[in-house]
PDB file of C-alpha atoms and ligand atoms in Angstrom:
ATOM      1  CA  MET A 179     -65.175 -31.006 -52.040  1.00  0.00           C
ATOM      2  CA  ASP A 180     -65.825 -28.475 -49.300  1.00  0.00           C
ATOM      3  CA  CYS A 181     -64.603 -28.617 -45.768  1.00  0.00           C
ATOM      4  CA  GLU A 182     -66.891 -30.745 -43.595  1.00  0.00           C
ATOM      5  CA  ILE A 183     -66.323 -28.554 -40.554  1.00  0.00           C
ATOM      6  CA  CYS A 184     -66.737 -24.983 -41.720  1.00  0.00           C
ATOM      7  CA  GLY A 185     -68.306 -25.788 -45.092  1.00  0.00           C
ATOM      8  CA  ARG A 186     -66.481 -22.912 -46.749  1.00  0.00           C
ATOM      9  CA  GLY A 187     -62.862 -23.806 -47.334  1.00  0.00           C
ATOM     10  CA  GLU A 188     -61.639 -26.259 -49.937  1.00  0.00           C
ATOM     11  CA  SER A 189     -60.881 -29.583 -48.259  1.00  0.00           C
ATOM     12  CA  VAL A 190     -57.188 -30.355 -48.394  1.00  0.00           C
ATOM     13  CA  ALA A 191     -56.802 -32.892 -45.613  1.00  0.00           C
ATOM     14  CA  ILE A 192     -58.489 -35.815 -43.939  1.00  0.00           C
ATOM     15  CA  ILE A 193     -58.318 -35.563 -40.187  1.00  0.00           C
ATOM     16  CA  LEU A 194     -59.382 -37.762 -37.316  1.00  0.00           C
ATOM     17  CA  ILE A 195     -61.672 -36.128 -34.743  1.00  0.00           C
ATOM     18  CA  GLU A 196     -62.970 -38.318 -31.927  1.00  0.00           C
ATOM     19  CA  GLY A 197     -62.642 -41.406 -34.117  1.00  0.00           C
ATOM     20  CA  ALA A 198     -64.387 -39.874 -37.138  1.00  0.00           C
ATOM     21  CA  LYS A 199     -62.671 -39.139 -40.416  1.00  0.00           C
ATOM     22  CA  MET A 200     -63.485 -35.748 -41.863  1.00  0.00           C
ATOM     23  CA  ASN A 201     -62.439 -33.803 -44.932  1.00  0.00           C
ATOM     24  CA  THR A 202     -61.304 -30.405 -43.798  1.00  0.00           C
ATOM     25  CA  CYS A 203     -59.758 -27.243 -45.147  1.00  0.00           C
ATOM     26  CA  ARG A 204     -56.308 -26.139 -44.102  1.00  0.00           C
ATOM     27  CA  ASN A 205     -57.639 -23.956 -41.293  1.00  0.00           C
ATOM     28  CA  CYS A 206     -59.861 -26.623 -39.762  1.00  0.00           C
ATOM     29  CA  SER A 207     -57.301 -29.423 -40.084  1.00  0.00           C
ATOM     30  CA  SER A 208     -55.752 -28.191 -36.838  1.00  0.00           C
ATOM     31  CA  HIS A 209     -58.852 -29.386 -34.934  1.00  0.00           C
ATOM     32  CA  GLY A 210     -57.842 -33.038 -35.210  1.00  0.00           C
ATOM     33  CA  LYS A 211     -55.060 -35.407 -36.126  1.00  0.00           C
ATOM     34  CA  ILE A 212     -54.123 -35.170 -39.820  1.00  0.00           C
ATOM     35  CA  ILE A 213     -54.089 -38.683 -41.320  1.00  0.00           C
ATOM     36  CA  TYR A 214     -53.990 -37.752 -44.987  1.00  0.00           C
ATOM     37  CA  ASN A 215     -52.826 -34.523 -46.511  1.00  0.00           C
ATOM     38  CA  LEU A 216     -54.159 -34.162 -50.051  1.00  0.00           C
ATOM     39  CA  ARG A 217     -52.000 -31.178 -50.863  1.00  0.00           C
ATOM     40  CA  ASP A 218     -48.720 -32.675 -49.771  1.00  0.00           C
ATOM     41  CA  GLU A 219     -49.239 -36.081 -51.372  1.00  0.00           C
ATOM     42  CA  PRO A 220     -47.973 -35.366 -54.921  1.00  0.00           C
ATOM     43  CA  LYS A 221     -44.859 -33.656 -53.572  1.00  0.00           C
ATOM     44  CA  LYS A 222     -43.982 -36.708 -51.517  1.00  0.00           C
ATOM     45  CA  GLU A 223     -44.536 -39.161 -54.371  1.00  0.00           C
ATOM     46  CA  LYS A 224     -42.511 -37.423 -57.034  1.00  0.00           C
ATOM     47  CA  PRO A 225     -38.966 -38.139 -55.850  1.00  0.00           C
ATOM     48  CA  ILE A 226     -39.855 -41.773 -55.115  1.00  0.00           C
ATOM     49  CA  SER A 227     -40.776 -42.711 -58.700  1.00  0.00           C
ATOM     50  CA  SER A 228     -37.288 -42.485 -60.186  1.00  0.00           C
ATOM     51  CA  LYS A 229     -34.416 -41.708 -57.952  1.00  0.00           C
ATOM     52  CA  THR A 230     -30.892 -41.734 -59.242  1.00  0.00           C
ATOM     53  CA  GLN A 231     -28.098 -39.518 -58.126  1.00  0.00           C
ATOM     54  CA  GLU A 232     -24.829 -38.673 -59.766  1.00  0.00           C
ATOM     55  CA  VAL A 233     -21.779 -39.337 -57.673  1.00  0.00           C
ATOM     56  CA  GLU A 234     -18.381 -37.997 -58.593  1.00  0.00           C
ATOM     57  CA  ASP A 235     -15.382 -40.178 -57.953  1.00  0.00           C
ATOM     58  CA  ILE A 236     -11.658 -39.876 -58.606  1.00  0.00           C
ATOM     59  CA  VAL A 237     -10.414 -42.265 -61.291  1.00  0.00           C
ATOM     60  CA  GLU A 238      -8.189 -45.070 -59.993  1.00  0.00           C
ATOM     61  CA  ASN A 239      -5.072 -44.237 -62.005  1.00  0.00           C
ATOM     62  CA  TYR A 240      -5.156 -40.558 -61.064  1.00  0.00           C
ATOM     63  CA  ALA A 241      -1.494 -40.587 -59.940  1.00  0.00           C
ATOM     64  CA  LYS A 242      -0.169 -41.814 -63.301  1.00  0.00           C
ATOM     65  CA  LEU A 243      -2.478 -39.544 -65.256  1.00  0.00           C
ATOM     66  CA  ILE A 244      -1.421 -36.426 -63.382  1.00  0.00           C
ATOM     67  CA  HIS A 245       2.261 -37.326 -63.450  1.00  0.00           C
ATOM     68  CA  SER A 246       2.486 -38.183 -67.144  1.00  0.00           C
ATOM     69  CA  LYS A 247       0.351 -35.238 -68.202  1.00  0.00           C
ATOM     70  CA  ARG A 248       2.346 -32.793 -66.109  1.00  0.00           C
ATOM     71  CA  GLU A 249       5.653 -34.181 -67.389  1.00  0.00           C
ATOM     72  CA  GLY A 250       4.321 -34.082 -70.919  1.00  0.00           C
ATOM     73  CA  MET A 251       3.488 -30.424 -70.555  1.00  0.00           C
ATOM     74  CA  GLY A 252       6.927 -29.755 -69.084  1.00  0.00           C
ATOM     75  CA  LEU A 253       5.492 -28.225 -65.938  1.00  0.00           C
ATOM     76  CA  PRO A 254       7.417 -28.676 -62.685  1.00  0.00           C
ATOM     77  CA  ILE A 255       5.397 -29.606 -59.600  1.00  0.00           C
ATOM     78  CA  PRO A 256       5.912 -26.213 -57.907  1.00  0.00           C
ATOM     79  CA  VAL A 257       4.422 -24.437 -60.927  1.00  0.00           C
ATOM     80  CA  VAL A 258       1.338 -26.600 -61.002  1.00  0.00           C
ATOM     81  CA  ALA A 259       1.024 -26.408 -57.221  1.00  0.00           C
ATOM     82  CA  GLU A 260       1.090 -22.642 -57.387  1.00  0.00           C
ATOM     83  CA  ARG A 261      -1.434 -22.526 -60.215  1.00  0.00           C
ATOM     84  CA  ILE A 262      -3.954 -24.654 -58.369  1.00  0.00           C
ATOM     85  CA  ASN A 263      -3.092 -22.996 -55.075  1.00  0.00           C
ATOM     86  CA  GLU A 264      -2.063 -26.162 -53.261  1.00  0.00           C
ATOM     87  CA  LYS A 265       1.117 -27.245 -51.465  1.00  0.00           C
ATOM     88  CA  GLU A 266       3.956 -28.847 -53.469  1.00  0.00           C
ATOM     89  CA  SER A 267       4.189 -31.721 -50.995  1.00  0.00           C
ATOM     90  CA  TYR A 268       0.496 -32.413 -51.406  1.00  0.00           C
ATOM     91  CA  LEU A 269       0.835 -32.598 -55.175  1.00  0.00           C
ATOM     92  CA  GLU A 270       3.906 -34.835 -54.838  1.00  0.00           C
ATOM     93  CA  ASN A 271       1.967 -37.215 -52.637  1.00  0.00           C
ATOM     94  CA  ILE A 272      -0.891 -37.271 -55.108  1.00  0.00           C
ATOM     95  CA  GLU A 273       1.446 -38.095 -58.009  1.00  0.00           C
ATOM     96  CA  ARG A 274       3.036 -40.888 -55.992  1.00  0.00           C
ATOM     97  CA  GLY A 275      -0.390 -42.279 -55.281  1.00  0.00           C
ATOM     98  CA  HIS A 276       0.055 -41.772 -51.558  1.00  0.00           C
ATOM     99  CA  MET A 277      -2.850 -39.419 -51.319  1.00  0.00           C
ATOM    100  CA  LYS A 278      -6.097 -39.219 -53.215  1.00  0.00           C
ATOM    101  CA  PRO A 279      -6.895 -35.676 -54.279  1.00  0.00           C
ATOM    102  CA  THR A 280     -10.135 -34.206 -53.057  1.00  0.00           C
ATOM    103  CA  LEU A 281     -12.793 -33.573 -55.699  1.00  0.00           C
ATOM    104  CA  GLU A 282     -12.046 -29.877 -55.452  1.00  0.00           C
ATOM    105  CA  VAL A 283      -8.341 -30.390 -56.156  1.00  0.00           C
ATOM    106  CA  ALA A 284      -9.105 -32.930 -58.875  1.00  0.00           C
ATOM    107  CA  HIS A 285     -11.342 -30.377 -60.589  1.00  0.00           C
ATOM    108  CA  LYS A 286      -8.545 -27.814 -60.483  1.00  0.00           C
ATOM    109  CA  LEU A 287      -6.013 -30.301 -61.863  1.00  0.00           C
ATOM    110  CA  GLU A 288      -8.405 -31.311 -64.632  1.00  0.00           C
ATOM    111  CA  LYS A 289      -8.711 -27.695 -65.661  1.00  0.00           C
ATOM    112  CA  GLU A 290      -5.011 -26.938 -65.345  1.00  0.00           C
ATOM    113  CA  LEU A 291      -3.630 -30.042 -67.035  1.00  0.00           C
ATOM    114  CA  GLY A 292      -6.521 -30.888 -69.319  1.00  0.00           C
ATOM    115  CA  VAL A 293      -6.692 -34.391 -67.959  1.00  0.00           C
ATOM    116  CA  LYS A 294      -9.742 -36.405 -66.920  1.00  0.00           C
ATOM    117  CA  LEU A 295      -9.571 -37.306 -63.258  1.00  0.00           C
ATOM    118  CA  ILE A 296     -13.200 -37.497 -62.242  1.00  0.00           C
ATOM    119  CA  GLU A 297     -15.693 -40.087 -63.313  1.00  0.00           C
ATOM    120  CA  LYS A 298     -19.391 -39.711 -62.792  1.00  0.00           C
ATOM    121  CA  LEU A 299     -21.235 -42.677 -61.430  1.00  0.00           C
ATOM    122  CA  VAL A 300     -24.989 -42.883 -61.473  1.00  0.00           C
ATOM    123  CA  GLU A 301     -26.206 -44.417 -58.271  1.00  0.00           C
ATOM    124  CA  GLU A 302     -29.662 -45.859 -57.950  1.00  0.00           C
ATOM    125  CA  VAL A 303     -31.310 -45.099 -54.671  1.00  0.00           C
ATOM    126  CA  GLY A 304     -33.788 -47.292 -52.872  1.00  0.00           C
ATOM    127  CA  PRO A 305     -37.222 -47.477 -54.550  1.00  0.00           C
ATOM    128  CA  THR A 306     -35.763 -47.548 -58.103  1.00  0.00           C
ATOM    129  CA  ALA A 307     -34.417 -51.026 -57.439  1.00  0.00           C
ATOM    130  CA  ALA A 308     -37.936 -52.151 -56.548  1.00  0.00           C
ATOM    131  CA  VAL A 309     -39.244 -50.645 -59.797  1.00  0.00           C
ATOM    132  CA  SER A 310     -36.642 -52.488 -61.880  1.00  0.00           C
ATOM    133  CA  ALA A 311     -37.461 -55.704 -60.067  1.00  0.00           C
ATOM    134  CA  SER A 312     -41.164 -55.387 -60.864  1.00  0.00           C
ATOM    135  CA  LYS A 313     -40.287 -54.640 -64.508  1.00  0.00           C
ATOM    136  CA  GLY A 314     -38.254 -57.845 -64.561  1.00  0.00           C
ATOM    137  CA  ILE A 315     -41.265 -59.844 -63.393  1.00  0.00           C
ATOM    138  CA  THR A 316     -43.455 -58.257 -66.059  1.00  0.00           C
ATOM    139  CA  LEU A 317     -40.919 -59.122 -68.754  1.00  0.00           C
ATOM    140  CA  ALA A 318     -40.681 -62.731 -67.537  1.00  0.00           C
ATOM    141  CA  ASP A 319     -44.482 -63.028 -67.592  1.00  0.00           C
ATOM    142  CA  PHE A 320     -44.497 -61.650 -71.115  1.00  0.00           C
ATOM    143  CA  VAL A 321     -41.970 -64.232 -72.293  1.00  0.00           C
ATOM    144  CA  VAL A 322     -44.024 -67.060 -70.769  1.00  0.00           C
ATOM    145  CA  THR A 323     -47.145 -65.782 -72.502  1.00  0.00           C
ATOM    146  CA  GLU A 324     -45.329 -65.666 -75.830  1.00  0.00           C
ATOM    147  CA  LYS A 325     -44.088 -69.231 -75.425  1.00  0.00           C
ATOM    148  CA  LYS A 326     -47.601 -70.475 -74.720  1.00  0.00           C
ATOM    149  CA  ARG A 327     -48.885 -68.735 -77.819  1.00  0.00           C
ATOM    150  CA  SER A 328     -46.265 -70.226 -80.108  1.00  0.00           C
ATOM    151  CA  LYS A 329     -47.192 -73.785 -79.152  1.00  0.00           C
TER     152      LYS A 329
HETATM  153 ZN1   ZN B 485     -62.881 -25.592 -42.707  1.00  0.00          ZN
END
């Protein structure tokens, strides 16, 4: 469809001019208030359809894991601390469970000691929950239909 104002450009937006809706090209869309942008629409919809994000978290028994692994490898705290470029006291506190290592430190310890300290959690964000809910309704409807048929 061509622009309803200049008649030349490809219409990419619907704008409101003096109460009238008009299809306009990008250049002419500045003449009124944009109420619908055809070009931008797909970009906005895409992330909504399925949105999950991976979240990294430190495992709960990190202190034991680090301590036993380090002892098992026969590495004193100062050696490990130096290798991962952190303070001895910080590492001591982590092993005692007094302090939770940051993800950065946990990554370094994982690499250095060959121990798994980080778990990845998949978090569902917003609209996905709505999608699952609607799927649940569909499934329930399906079951009801099947029951009716079997009678
Ligand atoms: Zn135009």
